[in-house]
CSV table of C-alpha atoms and ligand atoms in Angstrom, one decimal:
chain,number,residue,atom,x,y,z
A,280,MET,CA,-26.5,-98.5,16.1
A,281,SER,CA,-28.3,-95.2,16.0
A,282,GLN,CA,-29.8,-94.3,19.3
A,283,LYS,CA,-30.0,-90.6,18.7
A,284,LEU,CA,-33.7,-90.3,19.7
A,285,ALA,CA,-34.4,-90.6,23.4
A,286,LYS,CA,-37.0,-93.1,24.6
A,287,GLU,CA,-39.6,-90.3,25.0
A,288,SER,CA,-39.3,-89.4,21.3
A,289,PHE,CA,-41.1,-92.7,20.5
A,290,ARG,CA,-44.7,-93.6,20.8
A,291,SER,CA,-45.6,-95.0,24.2
A,292,VAL,CA,-48.8,-96.7,23.0
A,293,PHE,CA,-49.8,-98.2,19.7
A,294,LYS,CA,-53.1,-96.8,18.4
A,295,VAL,CA,-55.0,-97.3,15.2
A,296,VAL,CA,-56.0,-100.8,14.0
A,297,ASP,CA,-59.5,-102.0,13.4
A,298,LYS,CA,-60.1,-104.5,16.2
A,299,GLU,CA,-62.6,-106.5,14.0
A,300,SER,CA,-59.7,-107.5,11.7
A,301,LEU,CA,-58.0,-109.3,14.6
A,302,ARG,CA,-61.1,-111.6,15.2
A,303,TRP,CA,-59.9,-114.2,12.8
A,304,PHE,CA,-61.3,-117.6,13.7
A,305,PRO,CA,-61.9,-119.7,10.6
A,306,GLY,CA,-64.4,-122.5,10.8
A,307,HIS,CA,-61.9,-125.3,10.7
A,308,MET,CA,-60.1,-124.0,13.8
A,309,GLY,CA,-63.4,-123.9,15.8
A,310,LYS,CA,-64.1,-127.4,14.7
A,311,GLY,CA,-60.5,-128.3,15.7
A,312,LEU,CA,-61.0,-127.0,19.3
A,313,LYS,CA,-64.1,-129.3,19.7
A,314,GLN,CA,-62.3,-132.3,18.2
A,315,MET,CA,-59.3,-131.6,20.4
A,316,GLN,CA,-61.5,-131.7,23.6
A,317,GLN,CA,-63.2,-134.9,22.4
A,318,ARG,CA,-59.9,-136.5,21.8
A,319,LEU,CA,-58.4,-135.7,25.1
A,320,LYS,CA,-59.7,-138.8,26.6
A,321,LYS,CA,-58.0,-140.9,23.9
A,322,VAL,CA,-54.5,-139.5,24.6
A,323,ASP,CA,-51.9,-140.0,27.3
A,324,CYS,CA,-50.0,-136.8,27.1
A,325,VAL,CA,-50.5,-133.4,25.6
A,326,MET,CA,-47.7,-131.4,24.0
A,327,GLU,CA,-48.8,-127.8,23.9
A,328,ILE,CA,-46.5,-125.9,21.4
A,329,HIS,CA,-46.0,-122.1,21.3
A,330,ASP,CA,-43.8,-119.7,19.5
A,331,ALA,CA,-40.8,-118.8,21.8
A,332,ARG,CA,-41.1,-115.2,20.5
A,333,ILE,CA,-44.5,-114.8,22.3
A,334,PRO,CA,-44.1,-117.3,25.2
A,335,PHE,CA,-46.8,-115.5,27.3
A,336,SER,CA,-49.2,-113.6,25.2
A,337,GLY,CA,-49.3,-116.2,22.4
A,338,ARG,CA,-50.9,-118.9,24.6
A,339,ASN,CA,-54.6,-119.9,24.4
A,340,SER,CA,-56.3,-119.8,27.6
A,341,ASP,CA,-58.8,-122.3,26.6
A,342,PHE,CA,-56.0,-124.9,26.3
A,343,LYS,CA,-54.8,-124.3,29.8
A,344,TYR,CA,-58.2,-124.9,31.4
A,345,THR,CA,-59.0,-127.9,29.2
A,346,ILE,CA,-55.7,-129.7,30.0
A,347,SER,CA,-54.6,-128.6,33.4
A,348,GLY,CA,-54.3,-131.6,35.8
A,349,ILE,CA,-56.1,-134.1,33.5
A,350,LYS,CA,-53.2,-135.4,31.4
A,351,PRO,CA,-49.4,-135.1,31.5
A,352,HIS,CA,-48.7,-131.8,29.8
A,353,ILE,CA,-45.5,-130.5,28.2
A,354,LEU,CA,-45.2,-126.9,27.2
A,355,ILE,CA,-43.0,-126.6,24.1
A,356,LEU,CA,-41.5,-123.2,23.0
A,357,ASN,CA,-40.5,-123.7,19.4
A,358,LYS,CA,-38.5,-121.4,17.1
A,359,VAL,CA,-36.1,-120.8,19.9
A,360,ASP,CA,-33.4,-120.1,17.2
A,361,LEU,CA,-35.2,-116.7,16.8
A,362,ILE,CA,-34.9,-115.5,20.4
A,363,ASP,CA,-31.8,-114.6,22.5
A,364,SER,CA,-30.7,-117.8,24.3
A,365,ARG,CA,-29.8,-115.8,27.4
A,366,ILE,CA,-33.4,-115.1,28.4
A,367,LYS,CA,-34.5,-118.8,28.2
A,368,LYS,CA,-34.0,-119.4,31.9
A,369,GLN,CA,-36.1,-116.3,32.8
A,370,ILE,CA,-38.9,-117.4,30.5
A,371,GLU,CA,-38.8,-120.9,31.9
A,372,THR,CA,-38.9,-119.8,35.5
A,373,LYS,CA,-41.9,-117.5,34.8
A,374,LEU,CA,-43.8,-120.3,33.0
A,375,LYS,CA,-43.1,-123.0,35.6
A,376,ASN,CA,-46.0,-121.5,37.6
A,377,GLU,CA,-48.2,-122.8,34.9
A,378,CYS,CA,-46.5,-125.8,33.5
A,379,GLU,CA,-43.8,-127.9,35.3
A,380,HIS,CA,-42.4,-129.1,32.1
A,381,VAL,CA,-41.1,-126.5,29.7
A,382,ILE,CA,-38.9,-127.4,26.7
A,383,PHE,CA,-37.4,-125.1,24.0
A,384,THR,CA,-37.1,-126.6,20.5
A,385,ASN,CA,-35.7,-125.6,17.2
A,386,CYS,CA,-37.2,-127.7,14.4
A,387,LYS,CA,-34.7,-126.2,11.9
A,388,LEU,CA,-31.8,-128.0,13.6
A,389,SER,CA,-31.5,-131.7,12.8
A,390,ASN,CA,-30.0,-132.6,16.1
A,391,ASP,CA,-31.8,-130.3,18.4
A,392,ALA,CA,-31.3,-130.9,22.1
A,393,GLY,CA,-35.0,-129.9,22.9
A,394,VAL,CA,-36.4,-132.3,20.3
A,395,LYS,CA,-34.1,-135.0,21.7
A,396,LYS,CA,-35.4,-134.6,25.3
A,397,LEU,CA,-39.0,-134.3,24.3
A,398,PHE,CA,-40.2,-137.9,23.7
A,399,PRO,CA,-38.3,-139.5,26.5
A,400,LEU,CA,-39.8,-136.9,28.9
A,401,ALA,CA,-43.3,-137.7,27.5
A,402,GLN,CA,-42.7,-141.4,28.0
A,403,GLU,CA,-41.5,-140.8,31.6
A,404,LEU,CA,-44.6,-138.7,32.4
A,405,ILE,CA,-47.0,-141.3,30.8
A,406,ASN,CA,-45.3,-144.1,32.8
A,407,LYS,CA,-45.7,-142.2,36.0
A,408,SER,CA,-49.4,-141.3,35.3
A,409,ASP,CA,-52.3,-143.7,35.9
A,410,ARG,CA,-53.4,-143.2,32.3
A,411,TYR,CA,-57.1,-142.9,33.4
A,412,ASN,CA,-59.3,-144.6,30.8
A,413,ARG,CA,-56.3,-145.7,28.8
A,414,SER,CA,-54.5,-147.9,31.3
A,415,GLY,CA,-55.3,-151.1,29.3
A,416,GLU,CA,-53.8,-149.7,26.1
A,417,GLU,CA,-50.4,-150.8,25.1
A,418,ASP,CA,-49.5,-148.0,22.8
A,419,PHE,CA,-48.8,-144.4,23.9
A,420,CYS,CA,-50.8,-141.6,22.3
A,421,VAL,CA,-49.6,-138.0,22.3
A,422,MET,CA,-51.6,-135.0,21.1
A,423,MET,CA,-49.9,-131.8,19.8
A,424,ILE,CA,-51.8,-128.6,20.1
A,425,GLY,CA,-51.1,-124.9,19.6
A,426,VAL,CA,-52.0,-121.8,17.7
A,427,PRO,CA,-51.5,-121.8,13.9
A,428,ASN,CA,-48.0,-121.8,12.4
A,429,VAL,CA,-46.0,-122.4,15.5
A,430,GLY,CA,-44.4,-125.5,14.1
A,431,LYS,CA,-46.8,-128.4,15.1
A,432,SER,CA,-46.3,-130.3,11.8
A,433,SER,CA,-42.5,-129.5,11.8
A,434,LEU,CA,-42.2,-131.0,15.3
A,435,THR,CA,-44.1,-134.1,14.5
A,436,ASN,CA,-41.9,-134.6,11.6
A,437,CYS,CA,-38.8,-134.0,13.7
A,438,LEU,CA,-39.9,-136.6,16.2
A,439,ARG,CA,-40.7,-139.1,13.5
A,440,ASN,CA,-37.3,-138.5,11.9
A,441,ARG,CA,-35.5,-138.8,15.3
A,442,PHE,CA,-37.3,-141.7,16.9
A,443,LEU,CA,-38.6,-143.6,14.0
A,444,ARG,CA,-36.0,-142.7,11.4
A,445,LYS,CA,-38.9,-142.0,8.9
A,446,GLY,CA,-39.7,-139.1,6.6
A,447,ASN,CA,-42.2,-136.4,7.0
A,448,ALA,CA,-45.9,-137.3,7.5
A,449,SER,CA,-47.2,-133.8,8.1
A,450,GLN,CA,-47.3,-130.9,5.6
A,451,VAL,CA,-45.3,-127.9,6.7
A,452,GLY,CA,-46.2,-124.4,5.5
A,453,ALA,CA,-45.1,-120.8,5.9
A,454,ARG,CA,-48.7,-119.7,6.0
A,455,PRO,CA,-50.9,-120.1,9.1
A,456,GLY,CA,-53.7,-122.7,9.0
A,457,ILE,CA,-52.0,-125.3,6.7
A,458,THR,CA,-53.1,-128.3,8.8
A,459,ARG,CA,-56.7,-128.4,7.6
A,460,SER,CA,-58.1,-131.6,9.1
A,461,VAL,CA,-57.3,-133.9,12.0
A,462,LEU,CA,-54.7,-136.3,10.6
A,463,MET,CA,-55.0,-139.9,11.7
A,464,LYS,CA,-52.5,-141.2,14.2
A,465,ILE,CA,-48.9,-140.7,13.0
A,466,LYS,CA,-46.5,-143.2,14.3
A,467,ILE,CA,-43.5,-141.6,16.1
A,468,SER,CA,-41.8,-144.5,17.8
A,469,GLU,CA,-41.8,-148.4,17.5
A,470,LYS,CA,-40.5,-149.2,21.0
A,471,PRO,CA,-42.6,-148.1,22.9
A,472,LEU,CA,-45.3,-148.1,20.2
A,473,SER,CA,-46.3,-144.4,20.2
A,474,TYR,CA,-48.4,-142.3,18.1
A,475,MET,CA,-49.0,-138.6,17.6
A,476,LEU,CA,-52.3,-137.0,16.8
A,477,ASP,CA,-51.8,-134.0,14.7
A,478,THR,CA,-54.7,-131.5,15.3
A,479,PRO,CA,-55.4,-128.3,13.4
A,480,GLY,CA,-53.9,-125.1,14.8
A,481,ILE,CA,-56.3,-123.4,17.1
A,482,LEU,CA,-56.2,-119.7,17.9
A,483,THR,CA,-58.1,-118.3,20.8
A,484,PRO,CA,-61.1,-116.4,19.4
A,485,ASN,CA,-60.8,-114.0,22.3
A,486,ILE,CA,-57.7,-112.0,21.8
A,487,PRO,CA,-57.6,-110.0,25.0
A,488,ASN,CA,-56.2,-106.8,23.5
A,489,THR,CA,-55.0,-105.3,20.2
A,490,GLU,CA,-51.4,-105.6,21.1
A,491,VAL,CA,-51.6,-109.4,21.7
A,492,GLY,CA,-53.4,-109.7,18.3
A,493,LEU,CA,-50.6,-107.7,16.6
A,494,LYS,CA,-47.9,-109.9,18.2
A,495,LEU,CA,-49.7,-113.0,17.0
A,496,ALA,CA,-49.9,-111.4,13.5
A,497,LEU,CA,-46.2,-110.5,13.6
A,498,CYS,CA,-45.3,-114.2,14.4
A,499,ASN,CA,-47.5,-115.2,11.5
A,500,THR,CA,-50.2,-117.0,13.4
A,501,ILE,CA,-52.8,-114.8,11.7
A,502,GLU,CA,-52.6,-114.3,7.9
A,503,ASP,CA,-51.0,-110.9,7.2
A,504,HIS,CA,-53.7,-109.5,4.8
A,505,LEU,CA,-56.4,-110.0,7.5
A,506,VAL,CA,-54.6,-107.4,9.8
A,507,GLY,CA,-52.9,-105.5,7.0
A,508,GLU,CA,-49.1,-105.6,6.3
A,509,THR,CA,-48.6,-101.8,6.9
A,510,THR,CA,-50.3,-102.1,10.3
A,511,ILE,CA,-48.1,-105.0,11.2
A,512,ALA,CA,-45.0,-103.2,10.1
A,513,ASP,CA,-45.9,-100.1,12.0
A,514,TYR,CA,-46.5,-102.1,15.2
A,515,LEU,CA,-43.1,-103.7,14.6
A,516,LEU,CA,-41.5,-100.3,14.4
A,517,TYR,CA,-43.3,-99.2,17.5
A,518,TRP,CA,-42.2,-102.2,19.4
A,519,LEU,CA,-38.5,-102.0,18.2
A,520,ASN,CA,-38.3,-98.4,19.4
A,521,LYS,CA,-40.1,-99.0,22.6
A,522,PHE,CA,-37.7,-101.8,23.6
A,523,GLN,CA,-34.8,-99.9,22.1
A,524,HIS,CA,-33.8,-102.6,19.5
A,525,PHE,CA,-32.2,-100.3,16.9
A,526,GLU,CA,-30.6,-102.9,14.6
A,527,TYR,CA,-33.3,-102.0,12.0
A,528,VAL,CA,-31.6,-98.6,11.4
A,529,GLN,CA,-28.6,-100.3,9.9
A,530,VAL,CA,-30.5,-103.2,8.3
A,531,PHE,CA,-32.8,-100.7,6.4
A,532,GLY,CA,-30.0,-98.1,5.7
A,533,LEU,CA,-31.7,-95.4,7.7
A,534,LYS,CA,-29.8,-92.3,9.1
A,535,GLU,CA,-31.3,-92.8,12.6
A,536,ALA,CA,-34.1,-94.4,14.5
A,537,THR,CA,-37.5,-93.0,13.6
A,538,ASP,CA,-41.1,-93.6,14.6
A,539,ASP,CA,-42.4,-92.8,11.2
A,540,ILE,CA,-43.4,-95.9,9.4
A,541,LEU,CA,-43.7,-94.1,6.0
A,542,GLU,CA,-40.1,-93.0,6.2
A,543,VAL,CA,-39.0,-96.6,6.9
A,544,LEU,CA,-41.1,-98.2,4.3
A,545,THR,CA,-40.0,-95.6,1.7
A,546,GLN,CA,-36.4,-96.3,2.4
A,547,ILE,CA,-37.0,-100.1,2.2
A,548,ALA,CA,-38.8,-99.7,-1.1
A,549,LEU,CA,-36.0,-97.6,-2.5
A,550,ASN,CA,-33.3,-100.0,-1.3
A,551,ASN,CA,-35.1,-103.0,-2.9
A,552,GLY,CA,-36.3,-101.3,-6.1
A,553,LYS,CA,-39.9,-101.8,-5.1
A,554,MET,CA,-41.5,-99.0,-7.2
A,555,LEU,CA,-45.0,-98.6,-8.6
A,556,LYS,CA,-45.2,-97.0,-12.1
A,557,PHE,CA,-48.2,-95.0,-13.0
A,558,LYS,CA,-49.3,-92.4,-15.5
A,559,ASP,CA,-49.5,-88.9,-14.3
A,560,PRO,CA,-52.2,-87.3,-16.4
A,561,SER,CA,-51.3,-83.7,-15.6
A,562,ALA,CA,-47.6,-84.3,-16.7
A,563,GLY,CA,-48.6,-86.7,-19.4
A,564,MET,CA,-45.8,-89.1,-18.5
A,565,TYR,CA,-45.1,-92.1,-16.4
A,566,VAL,CA,-43.9,-91.5,-12.8
A,567,GLN,CA,-42.8,-93.8,-10.1
A,568,ARG,CA,-43.5,-94.0,-6.4
A,569,PRO,CA,-42.4,-96.4,-3.6
A,570,ASN,CA,-44.5,-99.5,-3.3
A,571,LEU,CA,-45.2,-99.3,0.5
A,572,ASP,CA,-47.1,-102.5,0.7
A,573,ALA,CA,-44.2,-104.5,-0.8
A,574,ALA,CA,-41.9,-102.6,1.6
A,575,ALA,CA,-44.1,-103.6,4.5
A,576,LYS,CA,-43.9,-107.3,3.5
A,577,LEU,CA,-40.1,-107.1,3.4
A,578,MET,CA,-39.9,-105.4,6.8
A,579,ILE,CA,-42.1,-108.1,8.4
A,580,LYS,CA,-40.0,-110.7,6.7
A,581,SER,CA,-36.9,-109.3,8.2
A,582,PHE,CA,-38.3,-109.7,11.6
A,583,ARG,CA,-39.5,-113.2,10.9
A,584,ILE,CA,-36.2,-114.5,9.7
A,585,GLY,CA,-34.3,-112.8,12.5
A,586,GLU,CA,-32.5,-110.1,10.6
A,587,LEU,CA,-33.5,-107.5,13.1
A,588,GLY,CA,-32.0,-109.4,16.0
A,589,LYS,CA,-33.1,-112.2,18.3
A,590,LEU,CA,-36.2,-110.7,19.6
A,591,MET,CA,-38.7,-112.0,22.2
A,592,LEU,CA,-41.9,-109.8,21.9
A,593,ASP,CA,-43.1,-110.4,25.5
A,594,GLU,CA,-40.2,-108.4,27.0
A,595,GLU,CA,-42.6,-106.6,29.4
A,596,PHE,CA,-43.4,-109.9,31.1
A,597,LEU,CA,-39.8,-110.5,32.3
B,53,LIG,N1,-37.0,-120.4,12.5
B,53,LIG,C1,-37.9,-121.5,12.8
B,53,LIG,N2,-38.9,-121.8,11.9
B,53,LIG,C2,-39.6,-122.9,12.2
B,53,LIG,C3,-39.4,-123.8,13.3
B,53,LIG,N3,-40.3,-124.8,13.3
B,53,LIG,C4,-41.1,-124.5,12.2
B,53,LIG,N4,-40.7,-123.4,11.5
B,53,LIG,C5,-41.3,-122.8,10.4
B,53,LIG,O1,-42.6,-122.3,10.7
B,53,LIG,C6,-43.6,-122.4,9.7
B,53,LIG,C7,-44.8,-123.2,10.2
B,53,LIG,O2,-44.4,-124.5,10.5
B,53,LIG,P1,-45.5,-125.7,10.5
B,53,LIG,O3,-44.9,-126.9,11.1
B,53,LIG,O4,-46.3,-125.8,9.3
B,53,LIG,O5,-46.6,-125.1,11.6
B,53,LIG,P2,-48.0,-125.7,12.1
B,53,LIG,O6,-48.2,-125.3,13.5
B,53,LIG,O7,-48.1,-127.1,11.8
B,53,LIG,O8,-48.9,-124.8,11.1
B,53,LIG,P3,-50.5,-124.9,10.9
B,53,LIG,O9,-50.8,-126.2,10.2
B,53,LIG,O10,-50.8,-123.6,10.1
B,53,LIG,O11,-51.2,-124.8,12.2
B,53,LIG,C8,-42.9,-123.1,8.6
B,53,LIG,O12,-42.4,-122.1,7.6
B,53,LIG,C9,-41.6,-123.8,9.3
B,53,LIG,O13,-40.6,-124.0,8.4
B,53,LIG,C10,-38.2,-123.5,14.1
B,53,LIG,O14,-38.0,-124.1,15.1
B,53,LIG,N5,-37.5,-122.3,13.8
């Protein structure tokens, strides 16, 4: 691992970025928030799902105030396979101030311990609650909410597979915003009869600062092109250097750590044969140059699939 550059050699703040590009709030998501609030009275428990890589800054403050104290509430940190398991306890302790019940899940694992615990916990909390306006209802109804692409559909499917032994009901996608409309109730258990309401992903329209927006983009909760792949890749490089995670040097075949995104992207493009061919009129021949956009996409992908290490982007909160 190359650590030749001292911490001071790297940027201490991330500049650039057009803040306007981070205000991504498609109409169906705004509608989703309203529907979610209306539906709160029809449910017995709320499962709030977040990306474990951004357990603090990824949360939607509107959710917190809408839910708190009204219905049993479980905070799920999904994609736990992508973070270092040794910091789970610290994250949990910190979040317990806001939510008593924090569960980590990995929807890619068929027999995940978190998924296993989740529904029994929801049942227990519902049984202990007075269920307000739903006390006469026999069936349990759970609502899953969260920012886009955190794994709401995957988790609904996991619960269904586990407790009902049935196949997928919700569409899963690698792009944010796949769940377009509120699906009707999805049965997740027969005994007790329980349903899940699958709502569209909702992202806070009020991203408090650029850095939070970039973390959300890095975790794919905002479509890449809206922020710009090169900007996201540059933020990733800034973050990796700031927190001294130098695995990227080896992964991308660099000589040493660097703060220069063009250097990194050029190397990635060369390594992967991502070249653009164009005609140079002065020389009268075709020449090639590195395709930096394609390289930025590859760099972001490396982070998202965990190639650069098991990274939790909210390190400064611990
Ligand atoms: N590594 C990892 N990937 C996951 C996990 N859960 C879901 N994913 C992936 O994350 C992406 C988004 O999953 P979805 O279930 O479609 O997320 P969603 O929250 O329903 O998405 P929207 O409909 O866009 O709001 C997909 O590519 C999933 O395969 C997990 O626990 N670990």
